[in-house]
Short mmCIF file of C-alpha atoms and ligand atoms in Angstrom, two decimals:
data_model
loop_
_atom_site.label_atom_id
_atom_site.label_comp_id
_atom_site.label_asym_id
_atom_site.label_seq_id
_atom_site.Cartn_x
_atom_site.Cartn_y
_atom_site.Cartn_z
CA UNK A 10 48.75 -65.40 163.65
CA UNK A 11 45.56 -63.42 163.43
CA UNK A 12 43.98 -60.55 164.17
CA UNK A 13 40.22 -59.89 165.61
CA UNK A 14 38.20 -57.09 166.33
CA UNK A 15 34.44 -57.00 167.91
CA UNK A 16 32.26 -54.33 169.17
CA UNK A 17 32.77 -54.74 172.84
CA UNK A 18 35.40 -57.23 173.43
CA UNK A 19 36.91 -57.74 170.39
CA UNK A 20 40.62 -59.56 169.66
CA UNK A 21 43.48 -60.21 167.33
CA UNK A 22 46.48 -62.49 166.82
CA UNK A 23 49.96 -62.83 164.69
CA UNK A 24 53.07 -64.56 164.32
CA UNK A 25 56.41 -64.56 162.46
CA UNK A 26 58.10 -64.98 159.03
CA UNK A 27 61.53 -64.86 157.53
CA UNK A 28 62.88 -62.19 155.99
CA UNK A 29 64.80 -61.07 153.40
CA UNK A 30 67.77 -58.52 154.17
CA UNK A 31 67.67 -55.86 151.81
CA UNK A 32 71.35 -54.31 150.62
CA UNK A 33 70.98 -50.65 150.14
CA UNK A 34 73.88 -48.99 148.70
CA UNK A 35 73.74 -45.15 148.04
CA UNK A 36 70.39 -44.59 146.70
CA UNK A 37 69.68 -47.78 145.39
CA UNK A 38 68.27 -50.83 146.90
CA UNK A 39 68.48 -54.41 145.65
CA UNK A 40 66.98 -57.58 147.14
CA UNK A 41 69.85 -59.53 147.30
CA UNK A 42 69.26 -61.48 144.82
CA UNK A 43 70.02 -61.33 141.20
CA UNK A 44 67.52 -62.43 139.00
CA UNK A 45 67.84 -65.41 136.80
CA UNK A 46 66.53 -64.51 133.63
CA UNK A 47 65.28 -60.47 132.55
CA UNK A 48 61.83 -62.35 131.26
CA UNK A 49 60.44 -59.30 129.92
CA UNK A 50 56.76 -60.11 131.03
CA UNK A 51 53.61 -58.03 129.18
CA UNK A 52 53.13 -56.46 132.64
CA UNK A 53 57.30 -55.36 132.80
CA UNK A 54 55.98 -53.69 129.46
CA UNK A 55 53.43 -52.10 130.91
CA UNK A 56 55.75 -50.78 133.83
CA UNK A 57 58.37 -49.62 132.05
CA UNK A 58 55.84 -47.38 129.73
CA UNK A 59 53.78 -46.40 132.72
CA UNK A 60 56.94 -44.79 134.16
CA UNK A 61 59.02 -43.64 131.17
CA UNK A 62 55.23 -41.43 131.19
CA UNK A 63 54.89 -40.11 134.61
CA UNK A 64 58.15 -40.89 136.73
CA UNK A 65 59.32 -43.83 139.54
CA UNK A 66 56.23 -45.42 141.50
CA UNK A 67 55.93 -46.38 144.58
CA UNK A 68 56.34 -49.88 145.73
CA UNK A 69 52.33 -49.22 146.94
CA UNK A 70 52.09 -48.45 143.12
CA UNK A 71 53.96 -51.43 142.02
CA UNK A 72 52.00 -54.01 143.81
CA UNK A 73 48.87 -52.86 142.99
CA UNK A 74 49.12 -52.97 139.00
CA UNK A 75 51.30 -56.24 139.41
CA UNK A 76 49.05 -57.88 141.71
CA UNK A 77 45.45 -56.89 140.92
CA UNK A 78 45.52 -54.31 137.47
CA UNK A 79 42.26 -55.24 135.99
CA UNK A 80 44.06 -56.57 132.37
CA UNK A 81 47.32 -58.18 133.31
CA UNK A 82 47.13 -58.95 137.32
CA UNK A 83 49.08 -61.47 138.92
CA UNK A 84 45.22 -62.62 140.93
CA UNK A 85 42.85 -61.44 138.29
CA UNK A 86 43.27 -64.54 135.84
CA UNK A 87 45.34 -67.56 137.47
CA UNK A 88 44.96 -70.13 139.86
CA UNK A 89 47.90 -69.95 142.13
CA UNK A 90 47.33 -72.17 144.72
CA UNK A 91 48.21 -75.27 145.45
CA UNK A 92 51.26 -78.05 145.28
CA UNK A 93 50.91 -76.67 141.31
CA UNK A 94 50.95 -72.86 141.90
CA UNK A 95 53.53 -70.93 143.43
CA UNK A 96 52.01 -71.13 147.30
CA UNK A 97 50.02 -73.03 149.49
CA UNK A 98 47.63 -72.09 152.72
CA UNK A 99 46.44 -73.30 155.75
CA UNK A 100 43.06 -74.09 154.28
CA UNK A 101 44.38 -76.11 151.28
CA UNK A 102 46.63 -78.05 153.94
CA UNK A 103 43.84 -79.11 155.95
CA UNK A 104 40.57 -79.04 156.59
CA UNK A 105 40.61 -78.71 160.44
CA UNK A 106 41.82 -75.19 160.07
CA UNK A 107 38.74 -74.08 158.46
CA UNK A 108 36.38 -76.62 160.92
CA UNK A 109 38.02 -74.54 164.02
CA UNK A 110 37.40 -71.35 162.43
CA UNK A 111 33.70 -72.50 161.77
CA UNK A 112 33.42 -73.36 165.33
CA UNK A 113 34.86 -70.44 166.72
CA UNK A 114 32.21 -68.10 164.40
CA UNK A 115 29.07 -70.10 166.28
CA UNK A 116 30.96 -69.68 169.54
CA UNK A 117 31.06 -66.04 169.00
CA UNK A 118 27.23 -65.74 168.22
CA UNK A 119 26.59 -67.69 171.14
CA UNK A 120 28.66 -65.81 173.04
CA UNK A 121 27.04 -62.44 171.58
CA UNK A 122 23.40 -63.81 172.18
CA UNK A 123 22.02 -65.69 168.82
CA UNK A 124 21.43 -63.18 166.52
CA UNK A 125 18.45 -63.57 164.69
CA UNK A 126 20.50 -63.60 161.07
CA UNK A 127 24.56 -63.18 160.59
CA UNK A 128 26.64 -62.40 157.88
CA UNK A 129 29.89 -64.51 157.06
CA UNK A 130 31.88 -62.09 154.85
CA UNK A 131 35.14 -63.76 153.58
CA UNK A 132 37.83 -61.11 152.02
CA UNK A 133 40.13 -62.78 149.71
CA UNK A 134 38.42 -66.44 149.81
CA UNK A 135 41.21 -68.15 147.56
CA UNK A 136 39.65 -71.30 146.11
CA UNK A 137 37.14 -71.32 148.64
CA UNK A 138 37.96 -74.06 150.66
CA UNK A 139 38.22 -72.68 153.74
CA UNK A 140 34.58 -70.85 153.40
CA UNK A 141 33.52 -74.60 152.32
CA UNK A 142 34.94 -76.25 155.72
CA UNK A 143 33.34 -73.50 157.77
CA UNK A 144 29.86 -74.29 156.07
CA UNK A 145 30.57 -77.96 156.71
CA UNK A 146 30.77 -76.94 160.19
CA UNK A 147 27.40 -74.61 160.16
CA UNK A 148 25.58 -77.82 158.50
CA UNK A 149 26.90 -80.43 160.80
CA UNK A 150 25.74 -78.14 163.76
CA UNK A 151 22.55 -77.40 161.70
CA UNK A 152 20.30 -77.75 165.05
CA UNK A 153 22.21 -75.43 166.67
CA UNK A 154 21.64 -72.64 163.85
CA UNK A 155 18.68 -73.69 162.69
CA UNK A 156 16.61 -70.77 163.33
CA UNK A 157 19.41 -68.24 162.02
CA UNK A 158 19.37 -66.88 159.36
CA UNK A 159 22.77 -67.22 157.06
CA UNK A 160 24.52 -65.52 154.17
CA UNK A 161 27.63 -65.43 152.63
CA UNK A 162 29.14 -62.35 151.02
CA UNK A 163 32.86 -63.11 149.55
CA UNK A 164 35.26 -60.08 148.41
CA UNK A 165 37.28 -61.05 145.42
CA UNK A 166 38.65 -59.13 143.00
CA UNK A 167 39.89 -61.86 140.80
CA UNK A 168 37.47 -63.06 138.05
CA UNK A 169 39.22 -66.82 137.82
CA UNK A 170 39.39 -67.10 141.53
CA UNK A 171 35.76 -66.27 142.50
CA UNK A 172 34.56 -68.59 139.59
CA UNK A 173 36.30 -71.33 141.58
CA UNK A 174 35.07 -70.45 144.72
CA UNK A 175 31.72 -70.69 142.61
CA UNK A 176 32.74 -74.44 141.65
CA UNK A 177 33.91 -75.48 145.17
CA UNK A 178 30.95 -74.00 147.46
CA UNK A 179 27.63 -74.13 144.94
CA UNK A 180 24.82 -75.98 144.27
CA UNK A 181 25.58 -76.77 140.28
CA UNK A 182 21.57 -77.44 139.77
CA UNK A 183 21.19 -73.78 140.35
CA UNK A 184 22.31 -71.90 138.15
CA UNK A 185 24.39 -68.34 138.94
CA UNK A 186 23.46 -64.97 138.36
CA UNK A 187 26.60 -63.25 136.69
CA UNK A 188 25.98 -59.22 136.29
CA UNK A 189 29.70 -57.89 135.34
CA UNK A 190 28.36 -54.14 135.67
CA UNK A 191 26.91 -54.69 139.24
CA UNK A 192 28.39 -54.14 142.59
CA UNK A 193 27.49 -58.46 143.42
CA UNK A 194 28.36 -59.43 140.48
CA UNK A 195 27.83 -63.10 141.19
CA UNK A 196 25.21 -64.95 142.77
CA UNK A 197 24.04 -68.32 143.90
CA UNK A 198 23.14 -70.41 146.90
CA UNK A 199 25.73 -72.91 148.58
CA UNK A 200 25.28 -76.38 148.29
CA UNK A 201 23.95 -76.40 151.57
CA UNK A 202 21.30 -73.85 150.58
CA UNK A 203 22.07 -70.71 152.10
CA UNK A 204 22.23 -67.78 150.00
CA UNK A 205 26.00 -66.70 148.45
CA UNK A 206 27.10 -63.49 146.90
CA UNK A 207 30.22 -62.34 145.18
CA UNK A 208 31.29 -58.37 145.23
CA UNK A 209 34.95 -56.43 144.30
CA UNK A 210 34.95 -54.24 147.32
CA UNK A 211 34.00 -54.77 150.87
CA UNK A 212 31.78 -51.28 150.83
CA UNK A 213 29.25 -53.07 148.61
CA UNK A 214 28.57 -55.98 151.31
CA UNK A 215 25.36 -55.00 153.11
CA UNK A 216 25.90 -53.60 156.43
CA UNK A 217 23.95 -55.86 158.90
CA UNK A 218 25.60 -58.36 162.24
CA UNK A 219 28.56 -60.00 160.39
CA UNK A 220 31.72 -61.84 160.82
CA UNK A 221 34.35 -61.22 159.10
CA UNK A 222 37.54 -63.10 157.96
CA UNK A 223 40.21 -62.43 156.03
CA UNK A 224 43.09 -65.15 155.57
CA UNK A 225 46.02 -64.35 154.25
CA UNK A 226 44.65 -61.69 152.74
CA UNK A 227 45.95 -58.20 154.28
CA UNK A 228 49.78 -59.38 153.33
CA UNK A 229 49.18 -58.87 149.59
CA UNK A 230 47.59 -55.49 149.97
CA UNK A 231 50.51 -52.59 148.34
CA UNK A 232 52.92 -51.16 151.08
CA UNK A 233 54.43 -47.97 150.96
CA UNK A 234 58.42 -48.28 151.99
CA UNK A 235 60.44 -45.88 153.87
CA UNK A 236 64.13 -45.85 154.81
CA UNK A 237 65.69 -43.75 157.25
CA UNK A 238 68.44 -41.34 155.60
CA UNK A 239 70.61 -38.73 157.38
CA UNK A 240 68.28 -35.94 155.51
CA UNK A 241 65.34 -37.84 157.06
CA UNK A 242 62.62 -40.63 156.17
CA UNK A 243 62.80 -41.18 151.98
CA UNK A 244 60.31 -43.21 150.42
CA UNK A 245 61.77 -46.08 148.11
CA UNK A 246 60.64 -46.16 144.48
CA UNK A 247 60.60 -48.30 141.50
CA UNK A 248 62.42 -46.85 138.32
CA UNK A 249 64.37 -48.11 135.58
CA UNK A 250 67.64 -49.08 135.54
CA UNK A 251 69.79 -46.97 133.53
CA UNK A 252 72.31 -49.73 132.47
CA UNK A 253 70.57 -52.81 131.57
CA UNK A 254 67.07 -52.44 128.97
CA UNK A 255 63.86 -53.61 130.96
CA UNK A 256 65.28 -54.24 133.81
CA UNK A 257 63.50 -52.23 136.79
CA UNK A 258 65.71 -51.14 140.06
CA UNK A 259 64.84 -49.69 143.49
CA UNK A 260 65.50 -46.00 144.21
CA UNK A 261 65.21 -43.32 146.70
CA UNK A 262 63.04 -40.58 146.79
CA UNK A 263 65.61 -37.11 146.57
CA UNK A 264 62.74 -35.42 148.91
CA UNK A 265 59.90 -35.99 151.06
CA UNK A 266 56.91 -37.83 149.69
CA UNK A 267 53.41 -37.22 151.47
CA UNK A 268 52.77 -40.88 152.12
CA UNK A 269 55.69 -40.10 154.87
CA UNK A 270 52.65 -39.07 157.26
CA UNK A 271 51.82 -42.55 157.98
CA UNK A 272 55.43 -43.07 159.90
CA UNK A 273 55.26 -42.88 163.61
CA UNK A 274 56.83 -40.26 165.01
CA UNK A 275 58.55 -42.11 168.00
CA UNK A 276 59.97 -44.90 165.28
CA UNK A 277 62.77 -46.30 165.77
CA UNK A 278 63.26 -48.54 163.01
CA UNK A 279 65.51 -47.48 160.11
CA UNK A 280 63.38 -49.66 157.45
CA UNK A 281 59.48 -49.10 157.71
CA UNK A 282 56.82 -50.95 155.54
CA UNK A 283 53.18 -49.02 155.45
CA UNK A 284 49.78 -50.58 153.98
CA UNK A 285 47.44 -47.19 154.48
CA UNK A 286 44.71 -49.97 152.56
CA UNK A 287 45.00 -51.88 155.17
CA UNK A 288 44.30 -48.89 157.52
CA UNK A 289 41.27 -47.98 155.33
CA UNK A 290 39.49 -51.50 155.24
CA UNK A 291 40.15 -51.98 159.33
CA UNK A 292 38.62 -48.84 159.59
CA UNK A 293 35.58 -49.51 157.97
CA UNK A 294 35.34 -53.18 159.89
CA UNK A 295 35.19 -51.51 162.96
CA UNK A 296 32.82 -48.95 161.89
CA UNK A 297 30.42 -51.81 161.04
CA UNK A 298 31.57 -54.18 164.09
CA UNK A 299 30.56 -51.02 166.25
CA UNK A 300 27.81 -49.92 164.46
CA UNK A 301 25.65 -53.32 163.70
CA UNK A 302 27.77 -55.92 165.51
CA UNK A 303 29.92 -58.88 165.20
CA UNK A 304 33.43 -59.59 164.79
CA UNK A 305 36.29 -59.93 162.68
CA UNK A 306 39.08 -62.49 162.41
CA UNK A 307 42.19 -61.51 160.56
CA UNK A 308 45.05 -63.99 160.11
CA UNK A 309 48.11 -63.50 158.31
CA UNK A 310 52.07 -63.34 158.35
CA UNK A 311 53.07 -60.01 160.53
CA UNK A 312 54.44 -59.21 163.19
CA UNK A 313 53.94 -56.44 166.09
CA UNK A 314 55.54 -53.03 164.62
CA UNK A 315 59.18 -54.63 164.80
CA UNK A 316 60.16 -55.92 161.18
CA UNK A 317 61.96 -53.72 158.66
CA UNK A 318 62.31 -54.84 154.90
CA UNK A 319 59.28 -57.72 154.36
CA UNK A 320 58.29 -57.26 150.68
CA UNK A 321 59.16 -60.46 148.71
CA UNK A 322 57.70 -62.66 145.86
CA UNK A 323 56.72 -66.34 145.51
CA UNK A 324 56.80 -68.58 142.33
CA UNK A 325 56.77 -71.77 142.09
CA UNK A 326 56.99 -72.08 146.16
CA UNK A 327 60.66 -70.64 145.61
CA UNK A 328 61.34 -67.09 146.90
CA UNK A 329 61.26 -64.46 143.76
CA UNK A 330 63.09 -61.56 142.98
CA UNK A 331 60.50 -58.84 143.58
CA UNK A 332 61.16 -57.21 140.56
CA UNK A 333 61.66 -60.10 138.29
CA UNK A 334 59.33 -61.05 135.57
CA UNK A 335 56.59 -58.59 137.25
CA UNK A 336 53.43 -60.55 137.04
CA UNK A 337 54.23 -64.68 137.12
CA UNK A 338 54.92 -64.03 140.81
CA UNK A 339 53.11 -63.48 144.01
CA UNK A 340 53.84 -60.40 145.79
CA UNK A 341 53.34 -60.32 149.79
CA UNK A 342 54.67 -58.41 152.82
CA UNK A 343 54.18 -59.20 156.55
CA UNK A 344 51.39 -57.24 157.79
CA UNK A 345 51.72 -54.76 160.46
CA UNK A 346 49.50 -55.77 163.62
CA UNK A 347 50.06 -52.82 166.08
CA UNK A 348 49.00 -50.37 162.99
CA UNK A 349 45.75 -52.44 162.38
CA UNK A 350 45.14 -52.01 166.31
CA UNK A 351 45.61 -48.46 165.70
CA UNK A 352 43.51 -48.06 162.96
CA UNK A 353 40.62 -50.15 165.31
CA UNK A 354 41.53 -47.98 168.48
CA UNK A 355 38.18 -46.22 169.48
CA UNK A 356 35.58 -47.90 167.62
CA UNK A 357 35.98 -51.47 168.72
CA UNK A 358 38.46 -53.43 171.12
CA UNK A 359 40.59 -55.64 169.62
CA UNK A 360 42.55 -59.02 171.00
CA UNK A 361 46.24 -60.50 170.41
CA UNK A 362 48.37 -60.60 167.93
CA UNK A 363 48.32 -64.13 168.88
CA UNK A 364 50.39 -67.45 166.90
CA UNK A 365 47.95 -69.43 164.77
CA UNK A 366 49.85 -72.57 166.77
CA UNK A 367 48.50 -70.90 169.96
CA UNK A 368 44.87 -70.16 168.69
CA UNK A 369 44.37 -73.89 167.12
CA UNK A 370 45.32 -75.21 170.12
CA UNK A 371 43.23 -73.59 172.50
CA UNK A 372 40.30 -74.11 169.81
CA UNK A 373 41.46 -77.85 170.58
CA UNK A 374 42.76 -78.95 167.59
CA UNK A 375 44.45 -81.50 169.70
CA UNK A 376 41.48 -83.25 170.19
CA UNK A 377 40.01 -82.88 166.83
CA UNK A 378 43.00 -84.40 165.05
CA UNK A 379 42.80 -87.35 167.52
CA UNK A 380 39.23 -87.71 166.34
CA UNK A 381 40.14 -87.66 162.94
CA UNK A 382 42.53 -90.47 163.66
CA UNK A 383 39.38 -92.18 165.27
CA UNK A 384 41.04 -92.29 168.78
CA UNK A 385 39.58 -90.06 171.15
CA UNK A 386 37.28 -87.79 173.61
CA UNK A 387 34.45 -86.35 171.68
CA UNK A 388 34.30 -82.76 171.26
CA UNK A 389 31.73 -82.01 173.57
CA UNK A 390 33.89 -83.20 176.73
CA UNK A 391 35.32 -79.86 176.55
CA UNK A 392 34.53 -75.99 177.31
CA UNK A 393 36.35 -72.97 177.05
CA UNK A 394 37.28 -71.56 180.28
CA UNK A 395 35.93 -68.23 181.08
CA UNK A 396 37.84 -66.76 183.68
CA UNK A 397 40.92 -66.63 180.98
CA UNK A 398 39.25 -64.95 178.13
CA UNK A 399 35.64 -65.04 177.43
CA UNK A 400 36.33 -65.31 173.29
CA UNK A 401 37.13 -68.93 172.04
CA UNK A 402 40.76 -69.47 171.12
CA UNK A 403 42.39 -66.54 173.40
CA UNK A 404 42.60 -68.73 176.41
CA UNK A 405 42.90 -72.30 176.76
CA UNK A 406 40.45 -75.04 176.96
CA UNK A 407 39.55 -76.52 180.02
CA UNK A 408 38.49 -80.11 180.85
CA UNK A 409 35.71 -81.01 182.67
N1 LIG B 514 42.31 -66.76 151.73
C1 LIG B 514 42.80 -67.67 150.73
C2 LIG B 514 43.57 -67.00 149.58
C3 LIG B 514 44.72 -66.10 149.91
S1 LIG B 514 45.46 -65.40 148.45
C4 LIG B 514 43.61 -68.77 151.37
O1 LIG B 514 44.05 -68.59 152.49
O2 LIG B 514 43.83 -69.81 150.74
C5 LIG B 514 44.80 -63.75 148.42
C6 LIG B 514 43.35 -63.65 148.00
O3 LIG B 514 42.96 -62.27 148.02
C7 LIG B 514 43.03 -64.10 146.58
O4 LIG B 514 41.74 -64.67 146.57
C8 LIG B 514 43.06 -62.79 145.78
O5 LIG B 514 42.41 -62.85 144.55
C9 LIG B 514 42.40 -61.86 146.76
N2 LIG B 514 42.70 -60.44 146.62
C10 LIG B 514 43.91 -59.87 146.42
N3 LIG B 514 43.81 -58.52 146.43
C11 LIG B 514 42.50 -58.24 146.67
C12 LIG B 514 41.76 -57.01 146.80
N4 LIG B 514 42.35 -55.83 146.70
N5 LIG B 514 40.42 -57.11 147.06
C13 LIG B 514 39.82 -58.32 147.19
N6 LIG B 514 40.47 -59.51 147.05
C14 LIG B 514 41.79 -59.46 146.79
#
């Protein structure tokens, strides 16, 4: 489940993830489920004033100031990972995930002829394990990079999280450069030496041969929502309810909003989720893939243009009434792969949607977890096979 895109012969790859019906019922839309408790959270507070003000937001709207506002943001000052937060990752499951990954980044240079330097740029890094298993990866194959020159360059917009990613991936005898007002506003060098830099928005990371890779990272960017009508395509909105105080409730659009420009005119669907931020940061990969080189691998829960109604929230690793006590949960919703490959189309090519179960094990995680277990073939017994795709992990490994 992951998308990639590279100047030249790029790729990409997905897979699936429940969902939760949504009951619509005149103009109103609920998800199902009744909330527990109306926990009237500072952020509810700050929703219910915001729109009292101006009017219904979108759900883009809502996910934005629940997930990321600067003040009260669900990511700006938590740690929400882990077996204690309210989800878990790949990454923070186990470490081979990241080890393939790191593998499959020196494959690609090789591949793409040993650049003299590279880039790793990491958009939403989490904790920063999985940047830390990579780098495990780059050090244990030191002799095969040794004359490349590395940086890191993480995009995080959540203060807590990136000083944790500090923690997990830097040398503590060096101290970090902090600069709030700046574009990096962090600094440092990894434990392994190599320079590391910290910015809010990928358009500050210097332009120069990178790879990029963002894990689980698009599905928490805002979505627009549509639903089809007999009058036509009406976006769905967040006001509050009438009948109970502080209580928010889903609601239609009377008329047509302009975000209805990003719905396909040949779509059949009657339920449509859009993430035009999405759009915007695939477009400006590509235009760096195809201007400077390298490649980008995207992983996430999606699916291929086919789902409907997505958007849900996460606490405690127990699904979440999305409008709930705005703020103590995570928002997410299954990203979109055949828009991403639109927004790519003409810059760069672009591979899959793939399964994650797929890519793993033709990057032969097989083999590694027998190693792990300390019973097996080494690594190097193996090679990808070129005649079925010339990019590690889109065709299977062959023996020798
Ligand atoms: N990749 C990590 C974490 C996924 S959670 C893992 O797999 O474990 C989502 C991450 O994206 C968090 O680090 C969050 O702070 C960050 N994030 C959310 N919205 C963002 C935005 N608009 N710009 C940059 N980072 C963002």
């Amino acid at each position: 489940m992951s998308v990639l895109v590279r100047g030249g012969s790029g790729r990409l790859c997905a897979a699936a993830r429940r969902v939760i019906p949504c009951l619509w019922s005149g103009k109103c839309l609920s998800s199902g489920r009744e909330p527990a408790e109306n926990q009237v959270t500072p952020m509810l507070r700050h929703l219910v004033y915001k729109i009292k003000a101006t009017g219904p937001i979108t759900v883009a709207e809502y996910m934005k100031e629940v997930l990321t506002n600067p003040a009260k943001g669900y990511y700006v000052h938590r740690d929400m990972l882990g077996e204690k937060g309210d989800f878990i990752t790949s990454p923070e499951i186990s470490q081979i995930f990241g080890e393939l990954l790191g593998i499959w980044f020196i494959s690609e240079w090789m591949a793409t002829g040993k650049n003299a330097a590279f880039q790793l740029v990491e958009l939403g890094p989490g904790k920063g394990t999985l940047a830390g298993d990579i780098l495990r990866v780059f050090s244990q194959l030191g002799s095969v990079l040794k004359n490349c020159d590395i940086s890191i360059h993480m995009v995080e917009v959540s203060e807590k999280l990136s000083e944790i990613q500090a923690l997990t991936l830097t040398e503590e005898k060096i101290p970090l450069e902090r600069n709030a007002g700046s574009s990096v506003y962090m600094k440092g060098v990894t434990k392994s030496g190599i320079p590391i830099s910290w910015y809010r928005d990928l358009h500050d990371v210097p332009k120069g041969y990178s790879f990029y890779l963002a894990h689980e990272f698009f599905d928490v960017l805002p979505v627009h929502k549509f639903q089809k009508t007999p009058q036509g395509w009406r976006e769905v909105f967040i006001d509050i309810d009438p009948q109970v105080s502080d209580k928010l409730r889903f609601v239609l659009a009377p008329c047509v909003t302009p975000a209805e420009v990003f719905i396909q005119r040949d779509e059949i669907r009657d339920h449509v989720e859009v993430c035009p931020e999405a759009g915007v940061i695939i477009q400006e990969l590509s235009q760096r893939i195809a201007l400077t080189g390298g490649a980008a691998l995207i992983a996430d829960y999606g699916h291929d243009g086919t789902k409907t109604d997505t958007f849900r929230g996460f606490c405690g690793h127990k699904l979440h009434d999305v409008l709930t006590a705005p703020g103590t949960a995570d928002l997410t919703a299954d990203v979109d792969f055949s828009y991403l490959r639109r927004m790519a189309e003409g810059q760069v090519a672009s591979l899959g949607p793939i399964k994650q179960q797929t890519f793993l094990k033709n990057m032969g995680i097989d083999v590694r977890l027998k190693r792990l277990h300390g019973r097996s073939h080494p690594m190097n017994t193996c090679q990808s096979k070129p005649s079925v795709s010339p990019v590690a992990g889109f065709g299977e490994l062959a023996w020798r």
